[in-house]
């Protein structure tokens, strides 16, 4: 593993690291914030999964999460959103290919060779963190924005018992019925919609529900509301009687200004579960 940078940050360290990934067959880069408490022993971990076009860097530099993670003694991991490199399949569209991994393991060519982001985020990277840093992988929670919110919800519902709490900012809620989903699922997983169900938060909520506390924030002025389909997930939550808090924040859009405005609430929410 290569250390790209390490900077003192709110008493802890914000690092950026790169390594050769078994899952993707590429070099992968991630950000990791360790609070001061990690100098004395393992600390709980909150994953932040980012959205379309993002790298590890967007949330790391724009969400403002480190200050509140430091207050609670929680580590933050910011993975990349896809494999990258000259030999990695890509597309001219911003919402397919590099920067748009959708946190799934592709089965279709040319994507299957490298696009194994579910395996990377849920298996390889947690083991790497536990082996090199003071991380307690027995205490994990997860959040994300947009495509990353989709990832946070679907990973949590398909890995019961893994995460102590789950939250999302403006998540893609029903990708099987959205242009932010149908095109990508067809490319990565093929035409069989049965495969899509494992990666659709609304369908998973209807079929399985969630075994952890859930907080979702979305903006009333979100310019991508028709693509997110928040109302579909809200209906599934209500039909299942799933304990959850879903808030529509008046006047907020899809940007990191929105994320940074409510990140303190999300860190408080996760800290309560992680330190319980």
mmCIF file of C-alpha atoms in Angstrom:
data_model
loop_
_atom_site.group_PDB
_atom_site.id
_atom_site.type_symbol
_atom_site.label_atom_id
_atom_site.label_comp_id
_atom_site.label_asym_id
_atom_site.label_seq_id
_atom_site.Cartn_x
_atom_site.Cartn_y
_atom_site.Cartn_z
ATOM 1 C CA UNK A 1 0.000 0.000 0.000
ATOM 2 C CA UNK A 2 1.270 3.462 -0.936
ATOM 3 C CA UNK A 3 0.701 6.559 1.174
ATOM 4 C CA UNK A 4 -0.254 9.381 -1.189
ATOM 5 C CA UNK A 5 -0.684 12.012 1.523
ATOM 6 C CA UNK A 6 -1.329 12.431 5.238
ATOM 7 C CA UNK A 7 -2.467 15.695 6.793
ATOM 8 C CA UNK A 8 -3.249 16.622 10.375
ATOM 9 C CA UNK A 9 -6.980 17.255 10.590
ATOM 10 C CA UNK A 10 -9.104 18.100 13.666
ATOM 11 C CA UNK A 11 -6.613 16.350 15.923
ATOM 12 C CA UNK A 12 -6.515 13.251 13.745
ATOM 13 C CA UNK A 13 -5.098 12.414 10.330
ATOM 14 C CA UNK A 14 -6.697 12.621 6.894
ATOM 15 C CA UNK A 15 -4.842 10.213 4.651
ATOM 16 C CA UNK A 16 -5.032 9.164 1.024
ATOM 17 C CA UNK A 17 -3.735 5.708 0.104
ATOM 18 C CA UNK A 18 -3.402 3.561 -3.039
ATOM 19 C CA UNK A 19 -3.075 -0.194 -3.455
ATOM 20 C CA UNK A 20 -3.288 -2.934 -6.034
ATOM 21 C CA UNK A 21 -6.813 -4.354 -5.846
ATOM 22 C CA UNK A 22 -7.566 -8.040 -6.204
ATOM 23 C CA UNK A 23 -11.264 -7.295 -6.785
ATOM 24 C CA UNK A 24 -10.903 -4.794 -9.620
ATOM 25 C CA UNK A 25 -7.520 -5.794 -10.996
ATOM 26 C CA UNK A 26 -6.490 -2.127 -10.935
ATOM 27 C CA UNK A 27 -4.852 0.335 -8.599
ATOM 28 C CA UNK A 28 -7.470 1.777 -6.261
ATOM 29 C CA UNK A 29 -7.248 4.950 -4.202
ATOM 30 C CA UNK A 30 -9.200 5.733 -1.024
ATOM 31 C CA UNK A 31 -9.334 8.408 1.648
ATOM 32 C CA UNK A 32 -9.287 7.554 5.349
ATOM 33 C CA UNK A 33 -9.777 9.921 8.270
ATOM 34 C CA UNK A 34 -8.563 8.590 11.611
ATOM 35 C CA UNK A 35 -9.541 10.542 14.742
ATOM 36 C CA UNK A 36 -7.073 11.137 17.555
ATOM 37 C CA UNK A 37 -8.507 8.187 19.491
ATOM 38 C CA UNK A 38 -7.056 5.814 16.871
ATOM 39 C CA UNK A 39 -3.615 6.511 18.336
ATOM 40 C CA UNK A 40 -4.703 4.543 21.423
ATOM 41 C CA UNK A 41 -6.726 1.710 19.899
ATOM 42 C CA UNK A 42 -9.282 0.648 17.277
ATOM 43 C CA UNK A 43 -12.161 3.026 16.530
ATOM 44 C CA UNK A 44 -15.526 2.501 14.818
ATOM 45 C CA UNK A 45 -15.828 3.131 11.085
ATOM 46 C CA UNK A 46 -18.296 5.083 8.945
ATOM 47 C CA UNK A 47 -18.221 4.501 5.184
ATOM 48 C CA UNK A 48 -19.055 7.409 2.882
ATOM 49 C CA UNK A 49 -19.946 6.245 -0.642
ATOM 50 C CA UNK A 50 -19.859 9.006 -3.244
ATOM 51 C CA UNK A 51 -21.972 9.661 -6.324
ATOM 52 C CA UNK A 52 -21.698 9.797 -10.086
ATOM 53 C CA UNK A 53 -18.507 11.374 -11.524
ATOM 54 C CA UNK A 54 -16.888 11.480 -8.065
ATOM 55 C CA UNK A 55 -13.594 10.038 -6.869
ATOM 56 C CA UNK A 56 -12.523 9.428 -3.266
ATOM 57 C CA UNK A 57 -11.760 13.134 -3.080
ATOM 58 C CA UNK A 58 -15.164 14.834 -3.468
ATOM 59 C CA UNK A 59 -16.754 13.958 -0.138
ATOM 60 C CA UNK A 60 -13.392 13.988 1.590
ATOM 61 C CA UNK A 61 -12.903 17.671 0.741
ATOM 62 C CA UNK A 62 -16.492 18.982 0.427
ATOM 63 C CA UNK A 63 -18.739 17.206 2.956
ATOM 64 C CA UNK A 64 -17.116 18.670 6.061
ATOM 65 C CA UNK A 65 -17.493 15.369 7.880
ATOM 66 C CA UNK A 66 -14.101 15.200 9.600
ATOM 67 C CA UNK A 67 -14.856 17.807 12.263
ATOM 68 C CA UNK A 68 -17.889 15.883 13.468
ATOM 69 C CA UNK A 69 -16.224 12.485 13.127
ATOM 70 C CA UNK A 70 -13.423 13.816 15.326
ATOM 71 C CA UNK A 71 -15.931 14.903 17.971
ATOM 72 C CA UNK A 72 -17.326 11.373 18.088
ATOM 73 C CA UNK A 73 -14.049 9.442 17.715
ATOM 74 C CA UNK A 74 -15.137 7.797 14.460
ATOM 75 C CA UNK A 75 -13.041 6.913 11.406
ATOM 76 C CA UNK A 76 -14.292 7.832 7.926
ATOM 77 C CA UNK A 77 -13.485 5.898 4.766
ATOM 78 C CA UNK A 78 -14.016 7.469 1.332
ATOM 79 C CA UNK A 79 -13.627 4.795 -1.387
ATOM 80 C CA UNK A 80 -13.454 5.591 -5.080
ATOM 81 C CA UNK A 81 -16.615 5.085 -7.134
ATOM 82 C CA UNK A 82 -15.196 2.752 -9.801
ATOM 83 C CA UNK A 83 -12.027 1.162 -11.127
ATOM 84 C CA UNK A 84 -9.913 3.467 -13.293
ATOM 85 C CA UNK A 85 -7.105 3.290 -15.817
ATOM 86 C CA UNK A 86 -6.319 3.105 -19.517
ATOM 87 C CA UNK A 87 -7.245 -0.567 -19.727
ATOM 88 C CA UNK A 88 -10.553 -0.192 -17.880
ATOM 89 C CA UNK A 89 -13.797 -0.128 -19.877
ATOM 90 C CA UNK A 90 -15.440 3.269 -20.074
ATOM 91 C CA UNK A 91 -18.226 5.170 -21.821
ATOM 92 C CA UNK A 92 -18.557 8.723 -23.116
ATOM 93 C CA UNK A 93 -21.587 9.299 -20.866
ATOM 94 C CA UNK A 94 -20.927 10.608 -17.357
ATOM 95 C CA UNK A 95 -23.301 8.085 -15.789
ATOM 96 C CA UNK A 96 -21.754 4.857 -17.109
ATOM 97 C CA UNK A 97 -18.254 3.473 -16.771
ATOM 98 C CA UNK A 98 -15.448 5.142 -14.867
ATOM 99 C CA UNK A 99 -16.908 7.225 -12.060
ATOM 100 C CA UNK A 100 -20.178 5.274 -12.195
ATOM 101 C CA UNK A 101 -19.588 1.833 -10.701
ATOM 102 C CA UNK A 102 -22.978 1.678 -8.892
ATOM 103 C CA UNK A 103 -21.439 -0.473 -6.111
ATOM 104 C CA UNK A 104 -22.219 -3.770 -7.828
ATOM 105 C CA UNK A 105 -20.227 -6.631 -9.391
ATOM 106 C CA UNK A 106 -20.701 -6.540 -13.170
ATOM 107 C CA UNK A 107 -21.389 -9.803 -14.974
ATOM 108 C CA UNK A 108 -21.459 -8.539 -18.574
ATOM 109 C CA UNK A 109 -18.599 -7.731 -20.920
ATOM 110 C CA UNK A 110 -16.616 -5.526 -21.190
ATOM 111 C CA UNK A 111 -17.406 -4.479 -17.617
ATOM 112 C CA UNK A 112 -17.040 -7.760 -15.718
ATOM 113 C CA UNK A 113 -13.244 -7.784 -15.766
ATOM 114 C CA UNK A 114 -12.805 -4.724 -13.547
ATOM 115 C CA UNK A 115 -16.189 -3.471 -12.307
ATOM 116 C CA UNK A 116 -16.445 -5.387 -9.038
ATOM 117 C CA UNK A 117 -17.153 -2.540 -6.648
ATOM 118 C CA UNK A 118 -19.414 -4.510 -4.319
ATOM 119 C CA UNK A 119 -16.660 -7.045 -3.692
ATOM 120 C CA UNK A 120 -14.148 -4.233 -3.278
ATOM 121 C CA UNK A 121 -16.165 -2.155 -0.793
ATOM 122 C CA UNK A 122 -17.639 -4.998 1.261
ATOM 123 C CA UNK A 123 -14.765 -7.510 1.318
ATOM 124 C CA UNK A 124 -11.357 -6.376 0.129
ATOM 125 C CA UNK A 125 -11.208 -2.813 1.457
ATOM 126 C CA UNK A 126 -12.560 -3.611 4.965
ATOM 127 C CA UNK A 127 -9.924 -6.344 5.327
ATOM 128 C CA UNK A 128 -7.219 -3.952 4.147
ATOM 129 C CA UNK A 129 -8.287 -1.300 6.653
ATOM 130 C CA UNK A 130 -8.397 -3.784 9.526
ATOM 131 C CA UNK A 131 -4.936 -5.056 8.633
ATOM 132 C CA UNK A 132 -3.211 -1.674 8.406
ATOM 133 C CA UNK A 133 -5.090 0.796 10.611
ATOM 134 C CA UNK A 134 -6.665 1.014 14.068
ATOM 135 C CA UNK A 135 -10.158 0.163 12.784
ATOM 136 C CA UNK A 136 -12.756 -1.911 14.622
ATOM 137 C CA UNK A 137 -14.585 -3.632 11.768
ATOM 138 C CA UNK A 138 -17.045 -5.045 14.300
ATOM 139 C CA UNK A 139 -18.511 -1.540 14.509
ATOM 140 C CA UNK A 140 -19.348 -0.242 11.050
ATOM 141 C CA UNK A 141 -21.996 2.121 9.698
ATOM 142 C CA UNK A 142 -22.578 3.425 6.189
ATOM 143 C CA UNK A 143 -23.781 6.545 4.413
ATOM 144 C CA UNK A 144 -23.594 7.939 0.896
ATOM 145 C CA UNK A 145 -24.751 10.580 -1.554
ATOM 146 C CA UNK A 146 -26.809 10.018 -4.721
ATOM 147 C CA UNK A 147 -25.345 6.891 -6.399
ATOM 148 C CA UNK A 148 -23.482 6.409 -3.106
ATOM 149 C CA UNK A 149 -26.761 6.642 -1.204
ATOM 150 C CA UNK A 150 -28.058 3.892 -3.475
ATOM 151 C CA UNK A 151 -24.970 1.873 -2.570
ATOM 152 C CA UNK A 152 -25.345 2.471 1.153
ATOM 153 C CA UNK A 153 -28.978 1.331 1.123
ATOM 154 C CA UNK A 154 -28.540 -1.722 -1.088
ATOM 155 C CA UNK A 155 -25.374 -2.980 0.589
ATOM 156 C CA UNK A 156 -26.965 -2.657 4.008
ATOM 157 C CA UNK A 157 -30.128 -4.504 3.003
ATOM 158 C CA UNK A 158 -28.202 -7.350 1.362
ATOM 159 C CA UNK A 159 -25.669 -7.684 4.199
ATOM 160 C CA UNK A 160 -27.831 -7.995 7.322
ATOM 161 C CA UNK A 161 -25.900 -7.533 10.525
ATOM 162 C CA UNK A 162 -22.974 -5.731 8.867
ATOM 163 C CA UNK A 163 -23.876 -2.107 9.618
ATOM 164 C CA UNK A 164 -25.116 -0.672 12.897
ATOM 165 C CA UNK A 165 -26.791 2.291 11.187
ATOM 166 C CA UNK A 166 -27.514 3.443 7.641
ATOM 167 C CA UNK A 167 -28.093 6.883 6.162
ATOM 168 C CA UNK A 168 -28.220 8.521 2.756
ATOM 169 C CA UNK A 169 -28.261 11.937 1.130
ATOM 170 C CA UNK A 170 -30.461 12.180 -1.984
ATOM 171 C CA UNK A 171 -30.139 8.472 -2.780
ATOM 172 C CA UNK A 172 -31.129 6.880 -6.080
ATOM 173 C CA UNK A 173 -34.043 4.950 -4.620
ATOM 174 C CA UNK A 174 -35.604 2.934 -7.454
ATOM 175 C CA UNK A 175 -32.988 2.481 -10.191
ATOM 176 C CA UNK A 176 -34.914 -0.295 -11.941
ATOM 177 C CA UNK A 177 -37.457 2.370 -12.914
ATOM 178 C CA UNK A 178 -35.079 5.286 -13.480
ATOM 179 C CA UNK A 179 -32.707 6.430 -16.206
ATOM 180 C CA UNK A 180 -30.143 6.382 -13.393
ATOM 181 C CA UNK A 181 -30.315 2.617 -13.184
ATOM 182 C CA UNK A 182 -31.911 0.972 -16.194
ATOM 183 C CA UNK A 183 -29.083 1.864 -18.580
ATOM 184 C CA UNK A 184 -26.375 0.954 -16.058
ATOM 185 C CA UNK A 185 -28.000 -2.290 -14.903
ATOM 186 C CA UNK A 186 -28.499 -3.398 -18.503
ATOM 187 C CA UNK A 187 -24.837 -2.713 -19.264
ATOM 188 C CA UNK A 188 -23.383 -4.216 -16.089
ATOM 189 C CA UNK A 189 -25.866 -7.012 -15.316
ATOM 190 C CA UNK A 190 -27.700 -7.771 -18.575
ATOM 191 C CA UNK A 191 -31.392 -7.770 -19.417
ATOM 192 C CA UNK A 192 -32.541 -10.163 -16.671
ATOM 193 C CA UNK A 193 -34.392 -7.895 -14.247
ATOM 194 C CA UNK A 194 -34.243 -10.541 -11.527
ATOM 195 C CA UNK A 195 -30.549 -9.652 -11.188
ATOM 196 C CA UNK A 196 -31.430 -6.004 -10.800
ATOM 197 C CA UNK A 197 -33.510 -6.593 -7.672
ATOM 198 C CA UNK A 198 -30.404 -7.043 -5.480
ATOM 199 C CA UNK A 199 -29.395 -3.472 -6.364
ATOM 200 C CA UNK A 200 -32.706 -1.633 -6.068
ATOM 201 C CA UNK A 201 -33.413 -0.092 -2.659
ATOM 202 C CA UNK A 202 -37.168 0.119 -3.181
ATOM 203 C CA UNK A 203 -37.466 -3.530 -4.199
ATOM 204 C CA UNK A 204 -35.179 -4.628 -1.383
ATOM 205 C CA UNK A 205 -37.194 -2.630 1.132
ATOM 206 C CA UNK A 206 -40.407 -4.276 -0.080
ATOM 207 C CA UNK A 207 -38.902 -7.758 -0.006
ATOM 208 C CA UNK A 208 -36.500 -7.693 2.958
ATOM 209 C CA UNK A 209 -36.453 -4.469 4.912
ATOM 210 C CA UNK A 210 -33.504 -3.288 6.951
ATOM 211 C CA UNK A 211 -32.185 -4.465 10.318
ATOM 212 C CA UNK A 212 -30.601 -1.136 11.330
ATOM 213 C CA UNK A 213 -31.701 2.442 12.071
ATOM 214 C CA UNK A 214 -32.236 4.449 8.877
ATOM 215 C CA UNK A 215 -31.992 8.190 8.151
ATOM 216 C CA UNK A 216 -32.554 9.717 4.691
ATOM 217 C CA UNK A 217 -32.343 13.382 3.721
ATOM 218 C CA UNK A 218 -33.277 14.726 0.312
ATOM 219 C CA UNK A 219 -33.889 18.255 -0.949
ATOM 220 C CA UNK A 220 -37.223 19.673 -2.080
ATOM 221 C CA UNK A 221 -35.360 21.569 -4.848
ATOM 222 C CA UNK A 222 -33.264 18.605 -5.981
ATOM 223 C CA UNK A 223 -32.767 19.008 -9.715
ATOM 224 C CA UNK A 224 -32.616 15.227 -10.153
ATOM 225 C CA UNK A 225 -35.753 14.363 -8.189
ATOM 226 C CA UNK A 226 -37.377 12.542 -11.121
ATOM 227 C CA UNK A 227 -34.343 10.256 -11.338
ATOM 228 C CA UNK A 228 -34.063 9.613 -7.590
ATOM 229 C CA UNK A 229 -37.676 8.427 -7.123
ATOM 230 C CA UNK A 230 -37.679 9.062 -3.394
ATOM 231 C CA UNK A 231 -41.454 8.639 -3.248
ATOM 232 C CA UNK A 232 -41.132 4.981 -4.324
ATOM 233 C CA UNK A 233 -38.855 4.183 -1.401
ATOM 234 C CA UNK A 234 -41.085 6.170 0.970
ATOM 235 C CA UNK A 235 -44.057 4.052 -0.100
ATOM 236 C CA UNK A 236 -42.076 0.838 0.426
ATOM 237 C CA UNK A 237 -40.966 1.993 3.893
ATOM 238 C CA UNK A 238 -44.559 2.797 4.828
ATOM 239 C CA UNK A 239 -45.931 -0.477 3.433
ATOM 240 C CA UNK A 240 -43.375 -2.505 5.361
ATOM 241 C CA UNK A 241 -43.749 -0.333 8.477
ATOM 242 C CA UNK A 242 -39.963 -0.026 8.519
ATOM 243 C CA UNK A 243 -38.633 2.210 11.311
ATOM 244 C CA UNK A 244 -36.994 5.091 9.444
ATOM 245 C CA UNK A 245 -36.625 8.855 9.299
ATOM 246 C CA UNK A 246 -37.031 10.339 5.820
ATOM 247 C CA UNK A 247 -36.772 14.121 5.662
ATOM 248 C CA UNK A 248 -37.423 16.439 2.719
ATOM 249 C CA UNK A 249 -35.326 19.540 3.348
ATOM 250 C CA UNK A 250 -37.005 22.679 2.003
ATOM 251 C CA UNK A 251 -35.112 24.523 -0.717
ATOM 252 C CA UNK A 252 -32.054 22.269 -0.843
ATOM 253 C CA UNK A 253 -30.681 20.839 -4.097
ATOM 254 C CA UNK A 254 -28.404 17.889 -4.948
ATOM 255 C CA UNK A 255 -25.072 19.564 -4.236
ATOM 256 C CA UNK A 256 -22.457 19.192 -1.528
ATOM 257 C CA UNK A 257 -23.808 22.406 -0.018
ATOM 258 C CA UNK A 258 -26.810 20.262 0.890
ATOM 259 C CA UNK A 259 -24.660 17.378 2.157
ATOM 260 C CA UNK A 260 -22.475 19.632 4.299
ATOM 261 C CA UNK A 261 -25.556 21.314 5.794
ATOM 262 C CA UNK A 262 -26.858 18.059 7.267
ATOM 263 C CA UNK A 263 -23.687 16.026 7.795
ATOM 264 C CA UNK A 264 -23.671 16.933 11.536
ATOM 265 C CA UNK A 265 -27.070 15.264 11.958
ATOM 266 C CA UNK A 266 -25.854 12.145 10.181
ATOM 267 C CA UNK A 267 -22.667 11.905 12.256
ATOM 268 C CA UNK A 268 -24.713 12.266 15.452
ATOM 269 C CA UNK A 269 -27.071 9.557 14.184
ATOM 270 C CA UNK A 270 -24.264 7.117 13.401
ATOM 271 C CA UNK A 271 -22.302 7.875 16.560
ATOM 272 C CA UNK A 272 -25.294 6.898 18.694
ATOM 273 C CA UNK A 273 -25.368 3.481 17.021
ATOM 274 C CA UNK A 274 -21.612 2.942 16.823
ATOM 275 C CA UNK A 275 -20.965 3.725 20.461
ATOM 276 C CA UNK A 276 -24.041 1.975 21.841
#
